[in-house]
Amino acid sequence: MSDVTMQSIIIVPLALGFTFIAFGAGAVEKQLLWGDTHLHTAYSSDAYTNNNLTAGPETAYRYARGMPVIHPYHKARVQIGTPLDFLVVTDHAEFLGEIRNIHMNGVDTSGLGPIDKIKAWVAAFILNRAIDSGDGRELFVRVLPDPDLTPLQDAEQSGLENSDLSFLPMPKQVEVDTWRTITDTADEYNEPGEFSALIGWEWSSIPGGANLHRVVITDSDAPTAQLYDPFGLDDSPYPEDLWSWLEKTSAETNARFTAIPHNSNISKGYMFSGNSLRGKPFSKDYVALRSKWERIAEITQIKGDSETHSKFSPEDAFADFEIYPYYIQRRWTEYNPQRGDFVREALKQGLEMEANLGQNPYRLGVIGSTDSHTALSSAEEDNFHGKLATDSIPANKTSNFNDDGPGSSGWAMSASGMAAVWAESNTRSDIMDALERREVYATTGPRIAVQFYGGPDFTEADLENADLHTLATARGVPMGGELHQTKTPTFLVLATKDPEGANLDRIQMVKGWLDADGQSQEKIFNLAWSDERPLNADGSLSDVGNSVNLKTGKVDNRIGAAQLAAAWADPQFDPDQSAFYYVRVLQIPTARHSLLDAIALGMDHATDQPDTIQERAYTSSIWYQPLNTVSKN
C-alpha cells in the first residue's frame, strides 16, 4: 500500500497537540492531547540522591510548557522539542521531601534519647557525605529490597528496612509541607484550555524486587488534595490496601482517582498474576475493587517496554522491543520474564479469568509516560536527558548501576514514552474522563496520531466521510470501548506520523481471544503499510528498510508513509468467542539515543545496544463480548 492522504480529515498541528476536525460538524469533536502522567522531581528521595538537587515541580512545568530551564546536574540550558498539553508530577509518597530536607536543613534529633541521637547524626553524616560527593546512588542501592526474600516475605516485613538510614528521624510535617508545595504549584500552573497540571503521586511497593508501583492521579484541586496525605508503601505494601484507601478517601473528599500500574515488565510476574500479593486467588470483590480503580496501565517508559516478550509471543516479529532486564533490588539477578509481566498477557489472562469469575480484572487501556527523575519530561531520542540526573551526559551512560552486575542505567534505558489522550477539552476533568473511559493510547516517544473505531459494517468509504468521528461513534465505539454484536466487527484506523518525525512503516491489529477450550490465543494482522510491498501468503510483510545514516544518526524519509489508513473486518471472527483488538503502529527505523551518544563520543556503536529502533504507538483495546455475556467492567 502506498502513502495515503485522507481528504475527509484535516490534521491541524496546534501549539500543544493535534485535533481532528470534521468538515460537516462545524466543531472540534475531540482533541488529541499529549502529556506525561509520571514524572519525578527533587522531592523524590531517589531523584535527590541521584543528583537532582534543584529541579522541583516548577522546573517540571516550565520545561513541559516549552520554556528553557537549567538542567539539575550538568547545569546547561535545556528545552523540550515540542511542548506538552498536560503533566502530572508524581513524586514518591514514601519519604516525600524528607531526604532533601535533611540534606538542606540538617537532622532534627529533638525528642530522641542519647543513643538514638548519635545514630541519627551518623546516618545524617553518611547521607550528606554521599550526596555532597555525588555518590548518592550508593545510598539508593543500599535501601533497595533484598532479592533473597520472596515478595510475600518482604511484604510481611513491611519492605522499608533501609540499613543505617533507618535511624534518620522523618518528621511527618516535612511530608505535609512538601505535599502542600507540590499541590499548590500544580494549581498555579494549571490553565484550563491551555495546559493541565494534574495532581498525583507514586505508591512504590516493591517487595523482594517485584515492581508493583502505581501512579495515582486525581483531577481535584490543591485544597481538596491537601485534605489527605498520599498513600505510600509505609502505609501498606499491598495493592488492595491502596484501592481500599482510594475508595474511602474518594467518599470522604469527593475526589476522583485513578491508579496506573507501571513497569509490569520487572514485576517478577506479580503485577498481572492470578493471585493477590498475599497469595490468595482473586475473589469477585477483589476484582471489582481493582477494576474500579485501575482502568489503564503504563505500557512503555524509560525502564523498558511492557507490551510483550517473545517467550509468550514467539510469532511476533516485533516482540522484545526495548526489553529492560534488570530488577530494582540490592543485587543483580538474571532477568526471568513471567507471564504477569506483560500487558498483552494480562489482556489475554483477563479473558480467561472473566470466563471463570464473570469479571475481567485486566480490561486495561494503555498509556506511556517517562518516569523521569530529572523533572524533565524527555522522551525524544535526540533530546533525551536520561532517567536519573547523573545519566544525563553521554560519558556517564556506560557506568554500572550495581557493582556486581551489568549496567542497568544509561544506555540500557529507553527514551520513552508519551500519553496520548482523546479529550473533549484540555482540562483536568476531561483528561480524567478520557482515562476512565480508556480513550487513550501510548507511544514510545513520537507524536503519532491514531484514531481507532470498531463497529458493524464499517467500510473504506467511511474513511472518506466528512464527519468520521460522529459516524464511527454513532455506529460503534472508539478505543477503550466494548462491542456486543453477532455480525463480524469491522474496524477503522487512521495513523499519521509525528509532524517533526519519521514516516510510518505499517499498521497492525493485535487480536486476543478465547478458543473453544477456554484458552487464550493471539494473532497479529498487517492492515496497512507503505512502499507498495507485497503481503506474503502467510500474512507477513517484508521489512520497510532502514534509511538511518549511522555516521550522523539522521533518518531519511524517502521510505515509509506520512499517513496510513485501513478499514478491516476480522476474517476469523467467532460470535461465541470473547476477544480484544488493539492497534500497533510502527515507525520506520530511527537512531536510538545510545547511537547518538556513541557518535558524539567518537565511537562507532553503543556497547550492547541496537543502533536503530522502530518507535511505535499502542492503542487501548476494543473488547468484543458475546451477546449472552454481560460485562462487569
XYZ file of C-alpha atoms in Angstrom:
633
model
C 0.000 0.000 0.000
C 1.231 3.472 -0.755
C 1.182 6.699 1.184
C -2.430 7.590 1.986
C -3.732 11.153 2.085
C -7.074 11.435 3.855
C -9.137 14.092 2.102
C -12.037 13.998 4.574
C -9.985 14.734 7.688
C -7.689 17.682 8.268
C -4.936 17.191 10.812
C -4.101 20.588 12.234
C -0.784 20.962 14.115
C -1.658 23.100 17.122
C 0.832 24.649 19.516
C 0.297 21.853 22.006
C -1.023 18.913 20.005
C -3.450 17.882 17.283
C -7.168 17.992 16.793
C -9.277 16.153 14.270
C -11.824 18.496 12.703
C -14.824 17.067 10.866
C -15.916 19.289 7.977
C -19.625 18.628 8.404
C -19.772 19.063 12.146
C -18.564 22.633 12.296
C -16.902 21.961 15.641
C -13.985 20.121 17.146
C -15.061 16.585 18.038
C -12.141 15.556 20.246
C -8.735 16.993 20.980
C -5.667 14.794 20.901
C -3.643 15.868 23.914
C -0.065 14.823 24.638
C 1.334 14.520 28.118
C 3.296 12.720 30.782
C 1.473 11.093 33.696
C 4.616 10.020 35.547
C 7.374 12.478 36.426
C 9.591 12.910 39.494
C 11.309 15.976 40.908
C 13.868 16.702 43.624
C 11.187 15.909 46.217
C 11.520 12.175 45.434
C 14.196 10.609 47.614
C 15.734 8.539 44.797
C 15.805 11.540 42.465
C 17.552 13.666 45.088
C 20.148 11.028 45.981
C 20.885 10.631 42.267
C 21.949 14.258 41.839
C 18.683 16.046 41.152
C 19.159 18.568 43.956
C 17.462 21.561 42.373
C 14.724 20.726 39.848
C 11.346 20.783 41.550
C 7.750 20.937 40.282
C 8.129 24.469 38.960
C 11.014 23.382 36.737
C 8.928 20.411 35.582
C 6.004 22.580 34.471
C 8.195 25.207 32.846
C 10.040 22.558 30.840
C 6.784 20.859 29.840
C 5.374 24.193 28.639
C 8.360 24.681 26.333
C 10.421 27.123 28.380
C 14.225 26.796 28.652
C 15.347 25.573 32.086
C 18.629 24.711 33.802
C 19.457 21.015 33.997
C 19.907 19.918 37.655
C 23.155 18.026 37.022
C 25.249 19.484 34.217
C 23.657 22.963 34.630
C 23.317 23.598 30.893
C 20.198 25.152 29.392
C 17.757 22.515 28.110
C 14.395 22.762 26.348
C 11.763 20.280 25.176
C 11.387 19.859 21.412
C 7.574 20.058 21.355
C 5.684 21.264 24.457
C 3.196 19.065 26.304
C -0.521 19.658 26.799
C -0.600 18.200 30.306
C 1.701 16.926 33.029
C 1.340 15.015 36.282
C 4.136 15.435 38.834
C 4.166 12.119 40.706
C 6.817 12.156 43.393
C 7.165 9.098 45.621
C 4.828 9.211 48.625
C 7.484 7.500 50.742
C 9.859 9.962 52.466
C 8.258 12.752 50.416
C 10.731 15.665 50.606
C 12.488 14.087 53.612
C 15.920 13.357 52.121
C 16.028 16.813 50.568
C 15.056 18.393 53.892
C 17.742 16.561 55.880
C 20.430 17.437 53.355
C 19.393 21.079 53.208
C 18.368 21.721 56.813
C 20.053 19.042 58.917
C 18.554 16.290 61.026
C 16.100 17.116 63.820
C 17.018 14.992 66.862
C 14.768 16.725 69.390
C 12.928 14.188 71.486
C 15.460 11.431 70.861
C 17.496 9.732 73.561
C 21.330 9.961 73.613
C 21.933 6.697 71.718
C 19.289 7.434 69.081
C 20.695 10.931 68.615
C 24.148 9.523 67.901
C 22.680 7.018 65.427
C 20.726 9.808 63.699
C 23.804 12.047 63.473
C 25.870 9.197 61.999
C 23.136 8.384 59.458
C 22.845 12.059 58.502
C 26.626 12.300 58.123
C 26.637 9.262 55.798
C 23.744 10.728 53.816
C 25.261 14.187 53.431
C 28.726 12.904 52.577
C 27.350 10.651 49.854
C 25.172 13.360 48.293
C 27.836 16.065 48.528
C 30.377 13.803 46.819
C 27.928 12.860 44.068
C 27.788 9.234 45.269
C 24.171 9.277 46.396
C 23.445 6.373 44.066
C 25.195 4.060 46.539
C 22.742 5.185 49.217
C 19.868 4.365 46.898
C 21.193 0.856 46.248
C 21.520 0.205 50.000
C 17.827 0.822 50.636
C 16.613 -1.410 47.801
C 14.893 -4.755 48.517
C 16.815 -7.938 49.245
C 16.266 -10.361 46.319
C 16.803 -13.303 48.667
C 13.340 -12.626 50.106
C 10.222 -13.631 48.203
C 7.796 -10.765 47.531
C 5.400 -12.180 50.129
C 8.161 -12.471 52.745
C 9.365 -8.945 52.056
C 5.832 -7.536 52.155
C 5.217 -9.198 55.509
C 8.364 -7.492 56.841
C 6.992 -4.098 55.689
C 9.583 -3.592 52.920
C 11.103 -0.415 54.390
C 14.159 -1.699 56.208
C 16.917 0.581 54.958
C 20.164 -0.039 56.819
C 21.785 2.921 58.561
C 19.276 5.361 57.074
C 16.522 3.792 59.166
C 17.941 5.812 62.072
C 17.052 9.107 60.397
C 14.045 10.801 62.005
C 11.468 11.665 59.330
C 9.105 14.320 60.712
C 5.615 13.934 59.274
C 5.308 17.706 58.971
C 8.012 17.731 56.287
C 5.890 15.446 54.108
C 2.778 17.557 54.796
C 4.577 20.769 53.851
C 6.089 19.163 50.737
C 2.687 17.888 49.595
C 1.268 21.372 50.087
C 4.033 22.857 47.920
C 3.549 20.245 45.190
C -0.224 20.677 45.023
C -0.146 24.475 45.241
C 2.376 24.577 42.402
C 0.117 22.367 40.280
C -2.776 24.790 40.789
C -0.523 27.714 39.931
C 0.468 26.200 36.566
C -2.939 24.748 35.687
C -4.550 26.781 32.873
C -7.819 25.170 31.703
C -7.971 25.088 27.929
C -4.228 25.695 27.584
C -2.302 23.386 29.897
C -3.458 20.914 32.543
C -1.320 20.345 35.629
C -2.896 17.336 37.328
C -2.049 16.319 40.879
C -0.631 12.889 41.629
C 1.952 10.773 43.406
C 3.561 7.324 43.236
C 2.870 4.426 45.592
C 6.119 2.459 45.491
C 5.618 -1.103 46.703
C 8.491 -3.301 45.548
C 8.511 -6.435 47.734
C 11.507 -8.654 47.059
C 12.349 -6.558 43.999
C 8.982 -7.220 42.319
C 7.896 -3.854 40.961
C 4.247 -3.257 41.929
C 4.361 0.543 41.749
C 1.240 2.533 40.938
C 0.936 6.145 39.890
C -2.156 7.755 41.427
C -3.806 10.702 39.657
C -6.656 12.960 40.719
C -8.438 15.715 38.837
C -9.189 17.661 42.029
C -7.539 20.922 43.040
C -4.947 21.638 45.719
C -7.369 22.415 48.604
C -9.064 19.036 48.077
C -5.752 17.177 47.712
C -4.497 18.749 50.938
C -7.317 17.036 52.858
C -5.316 13.790 52.806
C -1.723 12.547 52.886
C -0.687 10.492 49.839
C -0.896 6.755 50.485
C 2.562 5.154 50.363
C 4.451 1.918 50.916
C 4.882 2.995 54.520
C 1.084 2.700 54.831
C 0.902 -0.733 53.186
C 2.789 -2.772 50.574
C -0.422 -4.465 49.336
C -2.222 -3.102 46.242
C -5.681 -3.943 47.588
C -4.991 -1.691 50.574
C -4.240 1.160 48.186
C -7.542 0.575 46.364
C -9.428 0.447 49.667
C -7.811 3.742 50.674
C -8.848 5.279 47.350
C -12.412 4.067 47.922
C -12.530 5.545 51.411
C -10.783 8.819 50.556
C -12.882 9.392 47.463
C -16.037 9.042 49.520
C -14.724 11.416 52.202
C -13.404 14.141 49.890
C -15.458 13.672 46.704
C -12.158 13.389 44.804
C -11.769 11.232 41.720
C -8.713 8.982 41.463
C -7.204 6.519 39.046
C -4.267 4.211 39.778
C -1.894 3.251 36.957
C 0.392 0.187 37.236
C 3.815 0.758 35.706
C 6.896 -1.275 34.839
C 4.998 -4.538 34.981
C 7.929 -5.804 32.870
C 10.026 -6.055 36.043
C 7.331 -7.253 38.462
C 8.607 -10.862 38.602
C 5.164 -11.920 37.378
C 3.246 -10.315 40.257
C 1.703 -7.263 38.565
C -0.771 -9.201 36.443
C -0.881 -12.561 38.189
C -3.855 -14.762 39.053
C -3.329 -14.368 42.807
C -3.023 -11.407 45.141
C 0.307 -10.470 46.704
C -0.974 -12.191 49.861
C -1.105 -15.401 47.809
C -4.890 -15.652 47.660
C -6.908 -16.370 44.495
C -8.882 -13.433 43.159
C -12.345 -13.054 44.617
C -15.199 -11.181 42.950
C -14.817 -8.370 45.487
C -11.084 -8.135 44.767
C -11.689 -7.972 41.015
C -14.447 -5.380 41.388
C -12.252 -3.132 43.528
C -9.252 -3.474 41.226
C -11.330 -2.865 38.102
C -12.825 0.274 39.593
C -9.513 1.941 40.397
C -7.177 0.517 37.732
C -8.545 1.102 34.231
C -5.286 1.758 32.391
C -1.673 0.597 32.566
C 1.618 2.208 31.603
C 2.820 0.024 28.734
C 6.105 1.826 27.976
C 8.549 4.105 29.797
C 12.240 4.731 30.432
C 12.721 1.412 32.296
C 11.594 -0.540 29.277
C 8.581 -1.682 27.311
C 5.853 -3.885 28.784
C 3.826 -4.887 25.718
C 5.043 -8.441 25.166
C 8.013 -10.817 25.131
C 8.989 -13.457 22.580
C 8.693 -16.086 25.332
C 4.924 -15.551 25.188
C 4.553 -14.186 21.636
C 7.009 -16.290 19.606
C 5.282 -15.470 16.291
C 5.504 -11.698 16.832
C 8.400 -10.322 14.803
C 8.234 -7.047 16.742
C 8.224 -8.514 20.259
C 11.171 -7.897 22.609
C 11.147 -4.164 21.950
C 13.277 -2.237 24.468
C 13.352 -5.102 26.958
C 14.796 -3.913 30.277
C 16.278 -6.988 32.002
C 17.068 -5.514 35.431
C 15.136 -5.642 38.683
C 15.115 -2.787 41.180
C 16.859 -4.565 44.030
C 20.016 -4.613 46.073
C 21.923 -7.150 43.966
C 21.813 -8.091 40.317
C 19.994 -11.313 39.426
C 19.263 -12.707 35.991
C 16.093 -11.446 34.350
C 13.376 -14.090 34.052
C 10.291 -12.845 32.186
C 6.979 -14.067 33.602
C 3.506 -14.021 32.125
C 2.303 -11.483 34.677
C 4.956 -9.004 33.499
C 3.380 -8.029 30.174
C 0.264 -6.131 29.197
C -0.693 -8.355 26.246
C -0.569 -11.392 28.513
C -2.680 -9.506 31.061
C -5.302 -8.813 28.402
C -5.328 -12.498 27.435
C -5.378 -13.674 31.031
C -8.256 -11.273 31.688
C -10.383 -13.086 29.111
C -9.610 -16.389 30.815
C -10.452 -15.041 34.268
C -13.661 -13.445 33.019
C -14.834 -16.833 31.761
C -14.269 -18.303 35.234
C -15.154 -15.381 37.524
C -17.646 -13.477 35.399
C -15.383 -10.430 35.754
C -12.236 -9.253 33.997
C -9.630 -7.618 36.258
C -7.424 -6.774 33.279
C -9.706 -4.808 30.977
C -6.936 -2.224 30.745
C -6.363 0.710 28.435
C -2.779 1.834 27.928
C -0.665 4.969 28.101
C 3.051 5.662 28.017
C 4.994 8.057 30.234
C 8.590 8.755 31.134
C 9.170 8.093 34.863
C 11.962 10.624 34.540
C 13.595 11.632 37.837
C 15.166 14.818 36.471
C 11.905 16.864 36.500
C 12.354 16.954 32.712
C 9.815 15.042 30.647
C 12.180 13.912 27.890
C 11.050 11.090 25.609
C 12.744 12.289 22.426
C 15.617 10.109 21.248
C 17.628 13.157 20.123
C 16.806 15.186 23.233
C 16.853 12.532 25.977
C 18.084 13.614 29.400
C 18.097 10.165 31.000
C 16.033 8.798 33.852
C 18.401 9.995 36.563
C 20.211 13.322 36.590
C 23.587 11.573 36.686
C 22.782 9.793 33.426
C 22.172 12.994 31.511
C 25.593 13.176 29.879
C 26.983 10.589 27.426
C 30.160 9.987 29.418
C 28.166 8.610 32.366
C 25.881 6.292 30.420
C 28.196 3.291 30.316
C 28.661 3.088 34.100
C 27.187 0.285 36.206
C 24.223 0.738 38.497
C 25.157 -2.277 40.626
C 28.772 -3.137 41.400
C 28.124 -6.867 40.974
C 26.204 -6.812 37.703
C 25.912 -5.185 34.278
C 24.942 -1.557 33.836
C 21.206 -1.071 34.231
C 21.070 2.681 33.709
C 22.314 4.988 30.968
C 22.151 3.262 27.586
C 20.145 0.345 28.981
C 17.193 2.672 29.458
C 14.712 3.730 26.830
C 13.819 7.248 25.667
C 10.107 6.664 26.263
C 7.140 7.295 26.473
C 4.125 9.535 25.849
C 0.491 9.514 26.980
C -1.996 10.382 24.214
C -5.492 11.329 25.348
C -8.628 11.936 23.266
C -10.411 14.544 25.404
C -13.247 16.986 24.857
C -11.072 19.810 26.127
C -7.757 20.402 27.827
C -8.949 20.363 31.428
C -8.217 18.160 34.404
C -11.722 16.713 34.450
C -11.876 15.966 30.712
C -8.478 14.273 30.809
C -9.643 12.174 33.755
C -12.833 11.319 31.843
C -10.738 10.082 28.907
C -8.554 7.971 31.218
C -11.620 6.417 32.827
C -13.258 5.527 29.513
C -9.870 4.302 28.196
C -9.956 6.570 25.143
C -6.199 6.901 25.433
C -3.098 5.346 23.961
C 0.683 5.145 24.267
C 3.638 5.957 22.101
C 7.293 5.302 22.731
C 8.066 8.970 22.124
C 6.922 10.223 18.717
C 3.632 12.144 18.413
C 1.971 9.545 16.155
C -1.718 10.487 15.842
C -4.042 7.460 15.904
C -7.818 7.108 15.606
C -9.329 3.637 16.157
C -13.005 2.649 15.987
C -14.877 -0.660 15.986
C -18.436 -1.468 14.980
C -20.660 -3.201 12.431
C -20.349 -2.731 8.685
C -17.615 -0.095 8.523
C -16.120 0.189 5.035
C -13.294 2.028 3.315
C -15.861 4.575 2.137
C -16.392 5.553 5.783
C -12.812 6.753 5.901
C -13.808 9.483 3.451
C -16.809 10.641 5.491
C -16.694 14.352 6.306
C -17.858 13.665 9.854
C -15.968 10.477 10.638
C -15.922 10.719 14.418
C -19.690 11.219 14.660
C -20.338 8.422 12.161
C -17.975 5.990 13.847
C -19.159 6.591 17.408
C -22.842 6.557 16.399
C -22.456 3.074 14.902
C -19.623 1.769 17.025
C -17.110 2.610 19.742
C -13.670 4.254 19.949
C -10.594 2.695 21.546
C -11.365 1.583 25.084
C -14.925 0.593 24.197
C -16.851 -2.673 24.093
C -18.820 -4.376 21.318
C -21.787 -6.755 21.602
C -22.979 -7.984 18.205
C -23.391 -11.109 16.136
C -22.052 -9.595 12.921
C -18.349 -9.676 12.189
C -16.895 -6.493 13.718
C -15.119 -4.085 11.417
C -12.517 -1.537 12.412
C -11.388 1.838 11.140
C -7.830 3.023 11.780
C -6.151 6.310 10.840
C -2.495 6.911 11.700
C -0.417 9.999 10.946
C 3.275 10.478 11.568
C 4.753 12.926 14.046
C 4.974 16.230 12.115
C 8.598 16.567 13.266
C 9.495 12.903 12.993
C 9.945 9.877 10.804
C 7.467 8.247 8.449
C 5.324 5.226 9.276
C 6.067 1.624 8.338
C 2.765 -0.182 8.995
C -0.451 -0.525 10.972
C -1.026 -3.851 12.723
C -4.004 -5.305 14.541
C -3.277 -7.429 17.599
C -6.123 -9.789 18.412
C -6.510 -11.951 21.508
C -9.373 -14.382 22.027
C -10.595 -17.417 23.949
C -10.734 -20.635 21.974
C -13.323 -23.392 22.422
C -11.284 -24.847 25.302
C -11.188 -21.549 27.177
C -7.512 -20.959 26.384
C -6.368 -17.538 25.219
C -4.770 -17.155 21.799
C -3.259 -14.265 19.853
C -2.671 -13.290 16.242
C -1.243 -10.230 14.506
C -2.620 -8.897 11.229
C -0.923 -6.357 8.958
C -3.617 -3.858 7.958
C -1.840 -1.087 6.049
C 1.749 -0.425 5.049
C 3.975 1.784 2.970
C 6.025 1.484 -0.202
C 3.889 -0.964 -2.237
C 5.366 -4.022 -0.509
C 3.523 -7.275 -1.305
C 1.833 -9.130 1.533
C 3.130 -12.692 1.791
C 0.797 -15.673 1.664
C 1.136 -16.199 5.431
C 0.162 -12.578 6.136
C 3.701 -11.434 6.894
C 5.334 -8.409 5.339
C 8.909 -7.651 4.343
C 10.869 -5.073 6.321
C 10.403 -1.454 5.358
C 14.160 -0.938 5.103
C 16.475 1.291 7.083
C 17.448 4.804 5.992
C 19.386 5.842 9.125
C 22.830 7.316 8.487
C 24.951 5.581 11.126
C 27.593 8.311 10.913
C 25.208 11.162 11.755
C 22.112 9.468 13.202
C 19.869 11.256 10.707
C 16.910 9.448 9.115
C 15.798 9.841 5.511
C 12.028 9.839 4.945
C 12.394 8.515 1.414
C 10.839 5.307 2.772
C 7.626 4.918 4.735
C 4.372 6.878 4.603
C 3.265 10.113 6.194
C -0.198 8.666 6.776
C -1.804 5.216 6.709
C -5.435 4.157 6.964
C -7.391 0.903 6.995
C -10.898 -0.499 7.190
C -10.634 -4.116 8.341
C -13.008 -6.970 9.155
C -11.824 -9.865 11.299
C -11.618 -12.867 8.925
C -11.556 -15.311 11.857
C -14.411 -13.870 13.892
C -16.467 -16.291 16.017
C -19.501 -14.648 17.685
C -19.224 -17.058 20.620
C -15.611 -16.148 21.479
C -14.661 -13.196 23.690
C -11.861 -11.156 22.153
C -9.869 -7.941 22.324
C -8.348 -5.921 19.496
C -5.703 -3.223 19.712
C -3.689 -1.360 17.113
C 0.087 -1.154 16.933
C 1.566 1.456 14.583
C 5.249 1.114 13.675
C 7.520 3.921 12.577
C 10.372 3.384 10.118
C 13.746 2.793 11.842
C 15.381 5.766 13.553
C 18.566 6.219 15.571
C 18.402 5.131 19.208
C 19.617 7.681 21.764
C 22.563 5.402 22.579
C 23.834 5.588 18.994
C 23.613 9.386 19.076
C 25.655 9.380 22.299
C 28.198 6.981 20.812
C 28.637 9.183 17.739
C 29.151 12.197 19.997
C 31.793 10.254 21.944
C 33.625 9.294 18.761
C 32.503 5.664 18.917
C 31.021 3.612 16.083
C 28.328 1.973 18.239
C 26.975 1.914 21.777
C 28.041 -1.264 23.561
C 25.327 -3.952 23.804
C 22.619 -1.688 22.327
C 20.973 -1.623 18.887
C 21.883 1.263 16.611
C 18.320 1.780 15.431
C 14.827 1.054 16.700
C 11.286 1.184 15.368
C 9.302 3.527 17.590
C 5.623 2.704 17.907
C 2.157 3.522 19.166
C -0.128 1.143 21.072
C -3.842 1.901 21.318
C -6.142 0.850 24.079
C -8.157 -2.197 23.096
C -11.685 -2.572 21.846
C -13.267 -5.609 23.513
C -15.812 -7.939 21.959
C -18.164 -9.886 24.227
C -20.776 -12.385 23.051
C -24.355 -11.202 23.450
C -25.057 -13.838 26.087
C -22.442 -12.354 28.444
C -22.662 -9.177 30.492
C -19.609 -7.080 31.228
C -18.941 -6.260 34.879
C -16.218 -3.762 33.935
